[in-house]
Amino acid sequence: MESKNFGFSTRLIHTENPDALGSATVPIYQTSTFAFKDSDHGARLFAGEEKGFIYTRIGNPTIEALEKSVADLENGFGGVATGSGMGAVTTVYMTFLGQGAHVVSTDAVYGPARGVIENHFTRFGVESTYVNTADIENIKKAIRPNTKMLYIETPSNPTMAITDIEACAKIAHQHGLILVVDNTFCSPYLQRPLELGADVVLHSMTKFINGHADIVAGMIVAKEKKNYDAIRNMMVNMGCNMDPHQAYLVLRGLKTLSIRVERAQENAKKIAEFLENHPKIEWIMYPGLKSFPYNEIAKKQMKGTGSMISFELKGGIEAGKNLMNNVKVALLAVSLGGVETLIQHPASMTHSKLSKEAREKSGITDGLVRYSVGIENVEDLIEDLRHALEFC
Ligand SMILES: *Cc1c(COP(=O)(O)O)cnc(C)c1O
């Protein structure tokens, strides 16, 4: 369904359905290949003279329904689904970064999105500069004659730093760069980068868009046909396509995106207020709190404050471990954006192998906790934290 006249939640639910029998949900076309009616039909499909399906790596009705839906929600020309969020990231890099190209990006960007550039794309002569993109001056200074891409993530975790997408679009286009925005943390319900001037937006749909912690999946949406065609061609050739069953699950999760985000956000606001006044908390980062340093720009480009919180415990590593070992409702797990609340203490969990110095270089302080708020009863979540903080 493409009508821009309908509201966001209506468009989430009434996706275009390729089924001829009238099924209420998009069926799972669990097939690798599609039979041609005759040799002429096959020839026309391959020549692009007739629309149709050939082979699932190239395209599949279930996957296409999801691509059309997310592209519509992001207000883009077209979507390209991938097997994971990182599949989306690497497909975008492969499409737009050639030999000797330079990319400017957010320093606190999703770790593997930076790692793949610094550890692998260097083999092809790709250069990179990572800066705090919340300060636009840093971006201007980092641009070189061979810069091809500005790749930002906003808000970025754990700092929750917010980058001005509209200002980035202006700078990127002045210098002939493509602006790519990782919109995973907001979902199109809270932020639509293409409407603010970005060229390409990508998602780890593993997080908010699917929202049920049962699959990994990615999506790329381009504003213009030219970029869309280039991205699709790259994805098909690299073979990082989505599976039809994955697409079916994301279509199912997508229907409740707006009510999930609203509820999680409502919970997050109450939890942030509770934490801000707690004596064992050194600082807390959550958009909308008076102490949050990026409220002005957050208000300008986000339609809400989201459900991701980071905070620092006064008691350092030990306090972090004690918090982890005493929460009973929140799950101790990485990832975010699901219906279940997740808690993570990087210094003792994901980043425990790194030295304190190396951790702090990437903004991981000893008492840092990342908290992805779910849609449980907020009283239970607050009580869970209140109880566990007694041990910190
Ligand atoms: C999780 C995540 C990714 C990577 O997605 P996967 O689905 O895990 O491959 C990329 N960007 C952000 C911001 C993420 O949170």
Short mmCIF file of C-alpha atoms and ligand atoms in Angstrom, two decimals:
data_model
loop_
_atom_site.label_atom_id
_atom_site.label_comp_id
_atom_site.label_asym_id
_atom_site.label_seq_id
_atom_site.Cartn_x
_atom_site.Cartn_y
_atom_site.Cartn_z
CA MET A 1 0.00 0.00 0.00
CA GLU A 2 1.65 3.21 -1.07
CA SER A 3 -0.89 5.84 -0.19
CA LYS A 4 0.76 8.64 1.75
CA ASN A 5 -2.75 9.72 2.76
CA PHE A 6 -2.96 7.06 5.43
CA GLY A 7 -1.42 7.45 8.87
CA PHE A 8 1.75 5.64 9.91
CA SER A 9 0.03 2.92 11.97
CA THR A 10 -2.45 2.16 9.17
CA ARG A 11 0.45 1.76 6.74
CA LEU A 12 2.22 -0.59 9.19
CA ILE A 13 -0.74 -2.95 9.15
CA HIS A 14 -2.08 -2.74 5.61
CA THR A 15 1.00 -3.70 3.63
CA GLU A 16 0.76 -4.57 -0.05
CA ASN A 17 -0.12 -8.27 -0.24
CA PRO A 18 0.89 -10.26 -3.36
CA ASP A 19 -1.44 -13.15 -2.48
CA ALA A 20 -4.17 -13.84 -5.07
CA LEU A 21 -6.38 -15.82 -2.67
CA GLY A 22 -7.09 -12.99 -0.26
CA SER A 23 -5.05 -14.12 2.74
CA ALA A 24 -4.99 -11.51 5.52
CA THR A 25 -1.23 -11.90 6.00
CA VAL A 26 1.51 -12.01 3.38
CA PRO A 27 2.24 -15.74 2.74
CA ILE A 28 5.73 -17.20 3.08
CA TYR A 29 6.91 -17.99 -0.44
CA GLN A 30 9.38 -20.60 0.77
CA THR A 31 10.92 -21.31 -2.59
CA SER A 32 14.38 -20.88 -4.04
CA THR A 33 13.24 -20.58 -7.65
CA PHE A 34 10.23 -19.71 -9.83
CA ALA A 35 9.07 -21.65 -12.91
CA PHE A 36 8.72 -19.84 -16.24
CA LYS A 37 5.56 -20.45 -18.29
CA ASP A 38 7.62 -20.99 -21.44
CA SER A 39 10.97 -19.98 -22.91
CA ASP A 40 9.68 -16.59 -24.07
CA HIS A 41 8.40 -15.81 -20.57
CA GLY A 42 11.82 -16.67 -19.09
CA ALA A 43 13.51 -14.51 -21.71
CA ARG A 44 11.25 -11.54 -20.98
CA LEU A 45 11.86 -11.81 -17.22
CA PHE A 46 15.62 -11.93 -17.67
CA ALA A 47 15.53 -9.01 -20.09
CA GLY A 48 13.52 -7.01 -17.54
CA GLU A 49 10.68 -6.58 -20.07
CA GLU A 50 8.17 -8.16 -17.73
CA LYS A 51 7.86 -8.01 -13.96
CA GLY A 52 8.10 -11.30 -12.12
CA PHE A 53 10.24 -13.51 -9.97
CA ILE A 54 13.19 -15.59 -11.11
CA TYR A 55 15.26 -16.74 -8.11
CA THR A 56 14.97 -15.86 -4.41
CA ARG A 57 18.43 -14.31 -4.07
CA ILE A 58 17.33 -11.81 -6.72
CA GLY A 59 13.79 -11.31 -5.41
CA ASN A 60 10.91 -13.04 -3.64
CA PRO A 61 7.28 -11.95 -3.06
CA THR A 62 7.42 -12.17 0.77
CA ILE A 63 10.67 -10.24 0.91
CA GLU A 64 9.42 -7.70 -1.65
CA ALA A 65 6.30 -7.00 0.44
CA LEU A 66 8.56 -6.12 3.37
CA GLU A 67 10.90 -4.02 1.22
CA LYS A 68 8.00 -2.01 -0.18
CA SER A 69 6.54 -1.51 3.26
CA VAL A 70 9.71 -0.22 4.97
CA ALA A 71 10.59 1.94 1.93
CA ASP A 72 7.12 3.51 2.17
CA LEU A 73 7.50 4.12 5.94
CA GLU A 74 10.91 5.76 5.40
CA ASN A 75 9.53 7.74 2.46
CA GLY A 76 12.15 6.37 0.07
CA PHE A 77 12.19 5.13 -3.53
CA GLY A 78 12.86 1.47 -2.69
CA GLY A 79 14.10 -0.97 -0.10
CA VAL A 80 16.66 -3.77 -0.24
CA ALA A 81 16.37 -6.41 2.50
CA THR A 82 19.46 -8.21 3.80
CA GLY A 83 20.09 -11.23 6.01
CA SER A 84 21.33 -9.07 8.89
CA GLY A 85 21.91 -5.45 9.82
CA MET A 86 25.62 -5.89 9.12
CA GLY A 87 24.66 -7.28 5.71
CA ALA A 88 22.98 -3.92 5.09
CA VAL A 89 26.04 -1.98 6.34
CA THR A 90 28.58 -3.91 4.23
CA THR A 91 26.34 -3.81 1.13
CA VAL A 92 26.21 -0.01 1.40
CA TYR A 93 30.00 0.20 1.85
CA MET A 94 30.60 -2.12 -1.11
CA THR A 95 28.23 -0.11 -3.30
CA PHE A 96 29.68 3.34 -2.65
CA LEU A 97 33.31 2.91 -1.53
CA GLY A 98 35.88 2.14 -4.20
CA GLN A 99 39.67 1.85 -4.28
CA GLY A 100 41.21 4.72 -2.29
CA ALA A 101 37.91 6.18 -1.12
CA HIS A 102 37.61 7.94 2.26
CA VAL A 103 34.66 7.78 4.63
CA VAL A 104 33.86 10.15 7.51
CA SER A 105 31.82 8.57 10.28
CA THR A 106 30.51 8.85 13.84
CA ASP A 107 33.15 7.77 16.40
CA ALA A 108 30.62 5.94 18.59
CA VAL A 109 29.05 4.16 15.59
CA TYR A 110 27.96 0.50 16.00
CA GLY A 111 31.28 -1.34 16.65
CA PRO A 112 31.33 -3.82 13.75
CA ALA A 113 30.32 -1.07 11.29
CA ARG A 114 33.61 0.62 12.19
CA GLY A 115 35.58 -2.63 12.57
CA VAL A 116 34.82 -3.84 9.05
CA ILE A 117 36.17 -0.57 7.61
CA GLU A 118 39.30 -0.45 9.78
CA ASN A 119 40.13 -4.18 9.62
CA HIS A 120 38.96 -5.26 6.16
CA PHE A 121 38.23 -2.38 3.77
CA THR A 122 41.77 -1.11 4.39
CA ARG A 123 42.88 -4.02 2.14
CA PHE A 124 41.19 -2.20 -0.73
CA GLY A 125 42.80 1.10 0.20
CA VAL A 126 39.70 2.54 1.87
CA GLU A 127 40.52 5.26 4.41
CA SER A 128 38.37 6.48 7.27
CA THR A 129 38.10 9.22 9.86
CA TYR A 130 35.94 8.75 12.95
CA VAL A 131 34.84 11.92 14.73
CA ASN A 132 32.18 13.09 17.14
CA THR A 133 29.62 14.01 14.46
CA ALA A 134 27.41 15.75 17.05
CA ASP A 135 29.80 18.67 16.42
CA ILE A 136 29.36 19.57 12.75
CA GLU A 137 32.73 21.38 12.69
CA ASN A 138 34.46 18.02 13.23
CA ILE A 139 32.87 16.71 10.03
CA LYS A 140 33.93 19.74 7.99
CA LYS A 141 37.53 19.34 9.17
CA ALA A 142 37.59 15.62 8.36
CA ILE A 143 36.48 15.89 4.71
CA ARG A 144 39.29 15.28 2.18
CA PRO A 145 39.40 15.39 -1.63
CA ASN A 146 38.88 11.59 -1.77
CA THR A 147 35.96 11.54 0.72
CA LYS A 148 32.98 9.74 -0.81
CA MET A 149 30.67 9.02 2.10
CA LEU A 150 29.39 10.55 5.32
CA TYR A 151 28.06 7.69 7.47
CA ILE A 152 26.33 8.64 10.69
CA GLU A 153 24.43 6.94 13.48
CA THR A 154 22.11 9.04 15.62
CA PRO A 155 21.52 8.68 18.49
CA SER A 156 24.72 6.70 18.92
CA ASN A 157 25.28 4.42 21.85
CA PRO A 158 26.44 4.55 24.67
CA THR A 159 26.99 8.30 24.53
CA MET A 160 23.48 8.95 23.11
CA ALA A 161 25.15 11.78 21.14
CA ILE A 162 22.76 13.23 18.56
CA THR A 163 23.92 14.32 15.12
CA ASP A 164 22.04 16.95 13.10
CA ILE A 165 20.91 15.02 10.00
CA GLU A 166 19.78 18.10 8.06
CA ALA A 167 23.12 19.87 8.63
CA CYS A 168 24.98 16.71 7.57
CA ALA A 169 22.94 16.52 4.36
CA LYS A 170 23.90 20.08 3.53
CA ILE A 171 27.63 19.49 4.06
CA ALA A 172 27.57 16.11 2.30
CA HIS A 173 25.90 17.51 -0.80
CA GLN A 174 28.17 20.58 -0.92
CA HIS A 175 31.09 18.15 -1.18
CA GLY A 176 29.43 15.59 -3.46
CA LEU A 177 29.29 12.90 -0.73
CA ILE A 178 26.57 10.36 -0.15
CA LEU A 179 24.92 10.67 3.27
CA VAL A 180 24.09 7.34 4.91
CA VAL A 181 22.19 7.20 8.22
CA ASP A 182 21.90 4.15 10.47
CA ASN A 183 18.36 4.64 11.81
CA THR A 184 18.24 1.46 13.93
CA PHE A 185 17.84 3.27 17.27
CA CYS A 186 14.81 5.28 16.21
CA SER A 187 12.95 3.22 13.59
CA PRO A 188 10.98 5.21 10.99
CA TYR A 189 8.32 5.83 13.63
CA LEU A 190 10.57 8.29 15.50
CA GLN A 191 12.92 9.56 12.79
CA ARG A 192 12.93 9.66 8.99
CA PRO A 193 16.39 10.67 7.73
CA LEU A 194 15.44 10.68 4.02
CA GLU A 195 12.94 13.47 4.73
CA LEU A 196 15.82 15.43 6.31
CA GLY A 197 18.04 15.12 3.24
CA ALA A 198 19.86 11.79 3.69
CA ASP A 199 20.44 9.68 0.56
CA VAL A 200 20.39 6.24 2.13
CA VAL A 201 18.99 4.95 5.42
CA LEU A 202 19.70 1.53 6.86
CA HIS A 203 18.41 -0.62 9.70
CA SER A 204 19.24 -3.56 11.79
CA MET A 205 15.64 -4.80 11.75
CA THR A 206 16.78 -7.24 14.43
CA LYS A 207 16.00 -4.38 16.82
CA PHE A 208 12.87 -2.19 16.84
CA ILE A 209 11.37 -3.01 13.43
CA ASN A 210 11.03 -6.72 14.16
CA GLY A 211 10.99 -6.13 17.90
CA HIS A 212 10.60 -9.70 19.16
CA ALA A 213 14.20 -10.90 19.54
CA ASP A 214 13.59 -13.92 17.32
CA ILE A 215 15.61 -13.18 14.17
CA VAL A 216 18.40 -11.00 12.76
CA ALA A 217 17.60 -8.96 9.64
CA GLY A 218 18.61 -5.79 7.80
CA MET A 219 17.13 -3.23 5.41
CA ILE A 220 18.51 -0.47 3.20
CA VAL A 221 16.25 2.26 1.77
CA ALA A 222 17.42 4.68 -0.93
CA LYS A 223 15.80 7.98 -1.75
CA GLU A 224 16.59 7.83 -5.46
CA LYS A 225 16.25 5.12 -8.09
CA LYS A 226 19.90 5.35 -9.17
CA ASN A 227 21.20 4.52 -5.69
CA TYR A 228 18.49 1.91 -5.15
CA ASP A 229 19.48 0.09 -8.37
CA ALA A 230 23.17 0.15 -7.43
CA ILE A 231 22.48 -1.18 -3.91
CA ARG A 232 20.17 -3.96 -5.16
CA ASN A 233 22.69 -5.02 -7.76
CA MET A 234 25.43 -5.23 -5.09
CA MET A 235 23.24 -7.14 -2.62
CA VAL A 236 22.20 -9.68 -5.27
CA ASN A 237 25.80 -10.21 -6.37
CA MET A 238 27.18 -10.51 -2.84
CA GLY A 239 24.34 -12.82 -1.86
CA CYS A 240 23.47 -11.30 1.49
CA ASN A 241 19.74 -11.56 0.80
CA MET A 242 17.05 -12.17 3.39
CA ASP A 243 15.20 -15.46 3.66
CA PRO A 244 11.40 -15.51 3.01
CA HIS A 245 10.65 -16.86 6.48
CA GLN A 246 12.70 -14.04 8.04
CA ALA A 247 10.71 -11.55 5.95
CA TYR A 248 7.43 -13.06 7.17
CA LEU A 249 8.47 -12.64 10.81
CA VAL A 250 9.55 -9.03 10.28
CA LEU A 251 6.24 -8.26 8.54
CA ARG A 252 4.50 -9.68 11.59
CA GLY A 253 6.62 -7.67 14.04
CA LEU A 254 6.29 -4.52 11.98
CA LYS A 255 2.51 -4.32 12.46
CA THR A 256 2.89 -3.32 16.11
CA LEU A 257 5.90 -1.00 15.70
CA SER A 258 4.10 2.18 16.67
CA ILE A 259 2.38 0.81 19.77
CA ARG A 260 5.54 -0.97 20.90
CA VAL A 261 7.66 2.15 20.51
CA GLU A 262 5.05 4.31 22.27
CA ARG A 263 4.75 1.95 25.23
CA ALA A 264 8.50 1.40 25.60
CA GLN A 265 9.05 5.15 25.45
CA GLU A 266 6.40 5.80 28.09
CA ASN A 267 8.16 3.26 30.33
CA ALA A 268 11.60 4.72 29.55
CA LYS A 269 10.57 8.23 30.60
CA LYS A 270 9.47 6.96 34.03
CA ILE A 271 12.57 4.82 34.47
CA ALA A 272 14.85 7.70 33.46
CA GLU A 273 13.22 9.93 36.08
CA PHE A 274 13.64 7.23 38.71
CA LEU A 275 17.32 6.69 37.85
CA GLU A 276 18.12 10.39 37.65
CA ASN A 277 17.11 10.81 41.29
CA HIS A 278 18.82 7.67 42.56
CA PRO A 279 21.86 8.24 44.84
CA LYS A 280 23.91 5.39 43.32
CA ILE A 281 23.77 6.86 39.78
CA GLU A 282 26.59 9.18 38.67
CA TRP A 283 24.94 10.31 35.42
CA ILE A 284 22.20 9.24 33.04
CA MET A 285 21.75 9.89 29.32
CA TYR A 286 18.19 9.93 28.04
CA PRO A 287 16.68 12.41 25.56
CA GLY A 288 14.14 14.70 27.17
CA LEU A 289 15.76 14.81 30.62
CA LYS A 290 16.77 18.38 31.55
CA SER A 291 20.38 17.20 31.93
CA PHE A 292 20.49 15.74 28.39
CA PRO A 293 22.87 17.89 26.33
CA TYR A 294 21.29 17.37 22.89
CA ASN A 295 17.64 18.18 23.57
CA GLU A 296 17.38 20.96 21.02
CA ILE A 297 18.49 18.90 18.07
CA ALA A 298 16.67 15.80 19.35
CA LYS A 299 13.40 17.75 19.36
CA LYS A 300 14.03 19.03 15.85
CA GLN A 301 14.56 15.67 14.18
CA MET A 302 13.04 12.98 16.42
CA LYS A 303 9.33 12.49 17.00
CA GLY A 304 9.94 11.12 20.48
CA THR A 305 12.63 10.29 23.01
CA GLY A 306 12.87 6.53 22.43
CA SER A 307 13.57 3.76 24.89
CA MET A 308 17.35 3.49 25.12
CA ILE A 309 19.00 4.63 28.34
CA SER A 310 22.64 4.64 29.38
CA PHE A 311 23.80 5.42 32.90
CA GLU A 312 26.92 5.32 35.04
CA LEU A 313 27.00 3.63 38.43
CA LYS A 314 29.08 5.39 41.09
CA GLY A 315 30.46 2.03 42.27
CA GLY A 316 32.32 1.10 39.01
CA ILE A 317 32.93 -2.51 37.89
CA GLU A 318 31.78 -4.22 41.08
CA ALA A 319 28.56 -2.20 41.19
CA GLY A 320 27.92 -3.13 37.54
CA LYS A 321 28.35 -6.84 38.26
CA ASN A 322 26.11 -6.61 41.31
CA LEU A 323 23.40 -4.85 39.33
CA MET A 324 23.56 -7.55 36.62
CA ASN A 325 23.39 -10.35 39.18
CA ASN A 326 20.42 -8.93 41.03
CA VAL A 327 17.96 -7.85 38.35
CA LYS A 328 15.19 -10.42 37.90
CA VAL A 329 12.96 -8.97 35.18
CA ALA A 330 15.48 -7.49 32.71
CA LEU A 331 17.44 -10.06 30.70
CA LEU A 332 21.25 -9.83 30.72
CA ALA A 333 21.79 -9.64 26.99
CA VAL A 334 23.13 -7.58 24.09
CA SER A 335 20.79 -6.22 21.40
CA LEU A 336 17.95 -3.76 21.92
CA GLY A 337 14.55 -2.65 20.72
CA GLY A 338 12.59 -5.76 21.66
CA VAL A 339 9.46 -6.20 23.76
CA GLU A 340 11.62 -7.53 26.61
CA THR A 341 13.83 -5.24 28.68
CA LEU A 342 17.56 -5.96 28.23
CA ILE A 343 20.42 -4.84 30.46
CA GLN A 344 24.13 -4.93 29.71
CA HIS A 345 27.29 -3.92 31.58
CA PRO A 346 29.98 -3.61 28.89
CA ALA A 347 32.99 -3.41 31.29
CA SER A 348 32.24 -6.85 32.77
CA MET A 349 30.48 -8.41 29.77
CA THR A 350 31.02 -7.45 26.09
CA HIS A 351 34.21 -5.42 26.63
CA SER A 352 35.73 -7.36 29.58
CA LYS A 353 38.69 -8.63 27.51
CA LEU A 354 39.84 -5.08 26.74
CA SER A 355 42.12 -3.07 29.06
CA LYS A 356 40.54 -0.24 31.04
CA GLU A 357 42.38 2.26 28.78
CA ALA A 358 41.15 0.63 25.57
CA ARG A 359 37.60 0.53 26.94
CA GLU A 360 37.62 4.15 27.97
CA LYS A 361 38.89 5.16 24.53
CA SER A 362 35.57 3.93 23.12
CA GLY A 363 33.55 5.58 25.88
CA ILE A 364 33.08 2.44 27.99
CA THR A 365 33.56 3.55 31.58
CA ASP A 366 33.61 1.02 34.46
CA GLY A 367 30.13 1.77 35.76
CA LEU A 368 28.42 2.19 32.38
CA VAL A 369 25.15 0.30 31.97
CA ARG A 370 23.06 0.10 28.79
CA TYR A 371 19.38 -0.44 29.30
CA SER A 372 16.90 -1.16 26.49
CA VAL A 373 13.43 -0.63 27.88
CA GLY A 374 10.73 -3.13 26.92
CA ILE A 375 6.96 -3.03 27.18
CA GLU A 376 6.50 -4.78 30.53
CA ASN A 377 4.60 -3.09 33.40
CA VAL A 378 6.79 -0.14 34.30
CA GLU A 379 6.22 -0.65 38.06
CA ASP A 380 7.90 -4.06 37.75
CA LEU A 381 10.87 -2.62 35.89
CA ILE A 382 11.37 0.19 38.41
CA GLU A 383 11.05 -2.21 41.34
CA ASP A 384 13.55 -4.54 39.62
CA LEU A 385 16.10 -1.72 39.38
CA ARG A 386 15.35 -0.34 42.86
CA HIS A 387 15.96 -3.77 44.40
CA ALA A 388 19.10 -4.55 42.38
CA LEU A 389 20.61 -1.09 43.05
CA GLU A 390 20.57 -1.89 46.79
CA PHE A 391 23.45 -4.31 46.06
CA CYS A 392 25.54 -1.72 44.17
C1 LIG B 1 22.63 -4.30 15.87
C2 LIG B 1 23.04 -3.15 15.09
C3 LIG B 1 23.61 -3.27 13.81
C4 LIG B 1 23.94 -4.64 13.21
O1 LIG B 1 22.80 -5.40 12.96
P1 LIG B 1 22.72 -6.99 13.01
O2 LIG B 1 21.30 -7.25 12.70
O3 LIG B 1 23.15 -7.44 14.38
O4 LIG B 1 23.66 -7.51 11.98
C5 LIG B 1 23.92 -2.12 13.11
N1 LIG B 1 23.68 -0.90 13.63
C6 LIG B 1 23.15 -0.74 14.85
C7 LIG B 1 22.93 0.63 15.38
C8 LIG B 1 22.80 -1.85 15.63
O5 LIG B 1 22.29 -1.68 16.84
#
